[in-house]
GROMACS .gro file of C-alpha atoms in nm:
model
  198
    1MET     CA    1  -6.680   4.186  -4.596
    2LYS     CA    2  -6.775   3.762  -4.603
    3PHE     CA    3  -6.573   3.751  -4.895
    4ASP     CA    4  -6.282   3.808  -4.729
    5SER     CA    5  -6.419   3.680  -4.389
    6GLU     CA    6  -6.427   3.344  -4.587
    7ILE     CA    7  -6.035   3.379  -4.729
    8ILE     CA    8  -5.952   3.415  -4.335
    9ARG     CA    9  -6.158   3.135  -4.272
   10SER     CA   10  -6.016   2.911  -4.562
   11ILE     CA   11  -5.687   3.003  -4.409
   12ARG     CA   12  -5.698   2.930  -4.069
   13LEU     CA   13  -5.816   2.569  -4.147
   14SER     CA   14  -5.534   2.488  -4.360
   15ALA     CA   15  -5.332   2.636  -4.160
   16PHE     CA   16  -5.478   2.400  -3.893
   17ASN     CA   17  -5.503   2.140  -4.133
   18TRP     CA   18  -5.092   2.133  -4.211
   19ILE     CA   19  -5.025   2.174  -3.800
   20LYS     CA   20  -5.210   1.882  -3.764
   21LEU     CA   21  -5.091   1.656  -4.017
   22SER     CA   22  -4.720   1.745  -3.970
   23PHE     CA   23  -4.697   1.738  -3.586
   24PRO     CA   24  -4.656   1.374  -3.552
   25ILE     CA   25  -4.405   1.420  -3.801
   26LEU     CA   26  -4.238   1.691  -3.624
   27PHE     CA   27  -4.235   1.563  -3.325
   28ALA     CA   28  -4.061   1.194  -3.507
   29ILE     CA   29  -3.820   1.348  -3.615
   30PHE     CA   30  -3.776   1.619  -3.276
   31PHE     CA   31  -3.763   1.264  -3.036
   32ILE     CA   32  -3.513   1.090  -3.272
   33LEU     CA   33  -3.295   1.334  -3.217
   34TYR     CA   34  -3.348   1.356  -2.895
   35PHE     CA   35  -3.258   0.985  -2.808
   36ARG     CA   36  -2.978   0.998  -3.066
   37ILE     CA   37  -2.809   1.331  -2.946
   38PHE     CA   38  -2.896   1.249  -2.530
   39VAL     CA   39  -2.993   0.884  -2.511
   40ILE     CA   40  -2.759   0.617  -2.731
   41GLN     CA   41  -2.662   0.576  -3.102
   42PHE     CA   42  -2.502   0.330  -3.285
   43TYR     CA   43  -2.066   0.383  -3.381
   44LEU     CA   44  -1.918   0.214  -3.717
   45ILE     CA   45  -1.587   0.128  -3.589
   46SER     CA   46  -1.274   0.298  -3.820
   47GLY     CA   47  -0.930   0.183  -3.732
   48THR     CA   48  -0.732  -0.083  -3.492
   49SER     CA   49  -0.652   0.097  -3.226
   50MET     CA   50  -0.858  -0.110  -3.016
   51MET     CA   51  -0.802  -0.455  -3.123
   52PRO     CA   52  -0.894  -0.757  -3.022
   53SER     CA   53  -1.203  -0.630  -2.850
   54TYR     CA   54  -1.345  -0.381  -3.149
   55LYS     CA   55  -1.251  -0.470  -3.461
   56GLU     CA   56  -1.233  -0.216  -3.733
   57ASN     CA   57  -1.614  -0.210  -3.876
   58ASP     CA   58  -1.782  -0.389  -3.565
   59TRP     CA   59  -2.119  -0.194  -3.472
   60VAL     CA   60  -2.101  -0.080  -3.097
   61LEU     CA   61  -2.389   0.069  -2.936
   62VAL     CA   62  -2.303   0.388  -2.677
   63LYS     CA   63  -2.514   0.489  -2.386
   64LYS     CA   64  -2.538   0.837  -2.398
   65TRP     CA   65  -2.733   0.944  -2.095
   66GLY     CA   66  -2.522   1.065  -1.853
   67PHE     CA   67  -2.211   1.211  -2.035
   68PRO     CA   68  -2.206   1.556  -2.188
   69ALA     CA   69  -2.391   1.644  -2.536
   70GLN     CA   70  -2.205   1.804  -2.792
   71ILE     CA   71  -2.477   2.007  -3.016
   72GLY     CA   72  -2.249   2.162  -3.268
   73PRO     CA   73  -2.038   2.421  -3.121
   74TRP     CA   74  -2.195   2.379  -2.753
   75VAL     CA   75  -2.150   2.122  -2.478
   76LEU     CA   76  -2.426   2.023  -2.251
   77TYR     CA   77  -2.260   1.939  -1.928
   78LEU     CA   78  -2.430   1.944  -1.598
   79LEU     CA   79  -2.343   1.632  -1.421
   80GLU     CA   80  -1.993   1.496  -1.404
   81PRO     CA   81  -2.056   1.073  -1.585
   82ASP     CA   82  -2.010   0.762  -1.399
   83VAL     CA   83  -1.700   0.646  -1.556
   84ASP     CA   84  -1.547   0.283  -1.391
   85ARG     CA   85  -1.187   0.196  -1.477
   86PHE     CA   86  -1.195  -0.077  -1.800
   87ASP     CA   87  -1.521   0.137  -1.955
   88VAL     CA   88  -1.503   0.143  -2.305
   89LEU     CA   89  -1.578   0.486  -2.398
   90VAL     CA   90  -1.657   0.725  -2.755
   91LEU     CA   91  -1.474   1.074  -2.638
   92ASP     CA   92  -1.353   1.348  -2.910
   93GLY     CA   93  -1.012   1.276  -3.025
   94ILE     CA   94  -0.812   1.493  -3.249
   95GLY     CA   95  -0.966   1.725  -3.399
   96ALA     CA   96  -1.332   1.664  -3.496
   97GLU     CA   97  -1.251   1.335  -3.475
   98LEU     CA   98  -1.429   1.118  -3.189
   99SER     CA   99  -1.243   0.812  -3.020
  100LEU     CA  100  -1.251   0.450  -2.885
  101LYS     CA  101  -1.084   0.387  -2.583
  102ARG     CA  102  -1.049   0.217  -2.302
  103VAL     CA  103  -1.056   0.383  -1.933
  104VAL     CA  104  -0.763   0.289  -1.759
  105GLY     CA  105  -0.666   0.554  -1.478
  106LEU     CA  106  -0.933   0.799  -1.282
  107PRO     CA  107  -0.938   1.079  -1.109
  108GLY     CA  108  -0.665   1.081  -0.793
  109ASP     CA  109  -0.498   0.767  -0.896
  110PHE     CA  110  -0.091   0.772  -0.981
  111PHE     CA  111   0.012   0.653  -1.288
  112ARG     CA  112   0.309   0.491  -1.333
  113PHE     CA  113   0.454   0.304  -1.696
  114SER     CA  114   0.716   0.071  -1.623
  115GLU     CA  115   0.859  -0.163  -1.814
  116GLY     CA  116   0.620  -0.218  -2.055
  117ARG     CA  117   0.323  -0.214  -1.811
  118ILE     CA  118   0.133   0.074  -1.679
  119LEU     CA  119   0.102   0.070  -1.284
  120ILE     CA  120  -0.213   0.223  -1.102
  121ASN     CA  121  -0.098   0.314  -0.742
  122ASP     CA  122   0.201   0.103  -0.759
  123SER     CA  123  -0.031  -0.173  -0.879
  124SER     CA  124   0.020  -0.374  -1.226
  125LEU     CA  125  -0.313  -0.432  -1.334
  126GLU     CA  126  -0.519  -0.726  -1.451
  127GLU     CA  127  -0.560  -0.679  -1.843
  128PRO     CA  128  -0.748  -0.984  -2.009
  129PHE     CA  129  -0.835  -0.759  -2.314
  130LEU     CA  130  -0.489  -0.747  -2.447
  131ASN     CA  131  -0.333  -0.961  -2.700
  132SER     CA  132  -0.039  -1.120  -2.510
  133GLY     CA  133   0.312  -1.002  -2.505
  134TYR     CA  134   0.182  -0.672  -2.623
  135LYS     CA  135   0.394  -0.405  -2.461
  136THR     CA  136   0.259  -0.055  -2.305
  137GLN     CA  137   0.480   0.152  -2.394
  138ALA     CA  138   0.577   0.465  -2.163
  139PRO     CA  139   0.497   0.814  -2.360
  140SER     CA  140   0.877   0.873  -2.362
  141ALA     CA  141   0.936   0.606  -2.532
  142SER     CA  142   0.652   0.614  -2.768
  143ILE     CA  143   0.731   0.567  -3.136
  144LEU     CA  144   0.389   0.794  -3.240
  145PRO     CA  145   0.430   1.179  -3.196
  146VAL     CA  146   0.279   1.410  -2.868
  147ILE     CA  147   0.036   1.573  -3.007
  148GLY     CA  148  -0.091   1.932  -2.770
  149VAL     CA  149  -0.492   1.891  -2.821
  150SER     CA  150  -0.666   2.233  -2.624
  151GLY     CA  151  -0.859   2.096  -2.293
  152ASN     CA  152  -0.574   1.746  -2.231
  153ILE     CA  153  -0.376   1.756  -2.013
  154GLY     CA  154  -0.015   1.639  -2.142
  155ILE     CA  155   0.169   1.361  -1.934
  156GLY     CA  156   0.536   1.208  -1.875
  157ASP     CA  157   0.611   0.862  -1.745
  158SER     CA  158   0.441   0.903  -1.435
  159GLY     CA  159   0.149   1.152  -1.193
  160ARG     CA  160  -0.107   1.196  -1.057
  161ILE     CA  161  -0.455   1.194  -1.255
  162PRO     CA  162  -0.663   1.570  -1.129
  163PRO     CA  163  -1.012   1.559  -1.055
  164GLY     CA  164  -1.234   1.620  -1.408
  165TYR     CA  165  -0.972   1.418  -1.573
  166VAL     CA  166  -0.922   0.990  -1.703
  167LEU     CA  167  -0.587   0.793  -1.853
  168VAL     CA  168  -0.745   0.653  -2.147
  169LEU     CA  169  -0.526   0.409  -2.413
  170GLY     CA  170  -0.620   0.185  -2.705
  171ASP     CA  171  -0.656  -0.196  -2.671
  172ASN     CA  172  -0.389  -0.249  -2.932
  173ARG     CA  173  -0.116  -0.074  -2.687
  174GLU     CA  174   0.173  -0.087  -2.957
  175PHE     CA  175  -0.063   0.102  -3.247
  176SER     CA  176  -0.278   0.316  -3.041
  177THR     CA  177  -0.323   0.721  -2.987
  178ASP     CA  178  -0.430   0.738  -2.644
  179SER     CA  179  -0.323   0.974  -2.362
  180ARG     CA  180   0.046   0.867  -2.454
  181ASN     CA  181   0.035   1.118  -2.715
  182TYR     CA  182  -0.271   1.332  -2.655
  183GLY     CA  183  -0.278   1.377  -2.276
  184LEU     CA  184  -0.553   1.326  -2.012
  185ILE     CA  185  -0.900   1.375  -2.057
  186PRO     CA  186  -1.138   1.548  -1.949
  187PHE     CA  187  -1.443   1.461  -1.819
  188LYS     CA  188  -1.636   1.705  -2.103
  189LYS     CA  189  -1.503   1.555  -2.380
  190LEU     CA  190  -1.639   1.200  -2.322
  191ARG     CA  191  -1.933   1.136  -2.507
  192GLY     CA  192  -2.052   0.811  -2.392
  193LYS     CA  193  -2.010   0.391  -2.302
  194VAL     CA  194  -2.003   0.149  -2.502
  195ILE     CA  195  -2.261  -0.114  -2.406
  196ALA     CA  196  -2.305  -0.388  -2.662
  197SER     CA  197  -2.093  -0.456  -3.016
  198PHE     CA  198  -2.199  -0.644  -3.328
   0.00000   0.00000   0.00000
């Protein structure tokens, strides 16, 4: 009996020591994952759709706090994200791919593509981030194919943006796959806002 109780005591002491040693490591892993999923993350840019503002192989720092978080197949979506016109966002693109695009149209806005520009509420936008001379082709004139993406709303050359959706475009307008091709983006597909680039 005494031998058994000493073995049990030894096992308990070993387990306690293991927990004591592993707790800081487990806490650090939890903190890093929480920070990366819900707070802030670095992304490496692949592609040229946001030139000249963001070039291929640039790093961007993205604030994820306040945006829907995706964990595997689940999306945690408690509040609508705070999005302003011209914010650059990371969002779900085509398939499992993430995209970097600029918000041009907000919920309730009326948009119209006309003469190589986009008009919002019948006003032409000042877009200093575009290359001089680049035209914003209408969806009907785009050389890139229209792609049906589940959850997005396809658009024509004009229309009103419904609640809970945004219209996004790449800064490299002539070579960007964006809302003209895969439609308006629901808030639940927005993953974060760019706050810095390197």
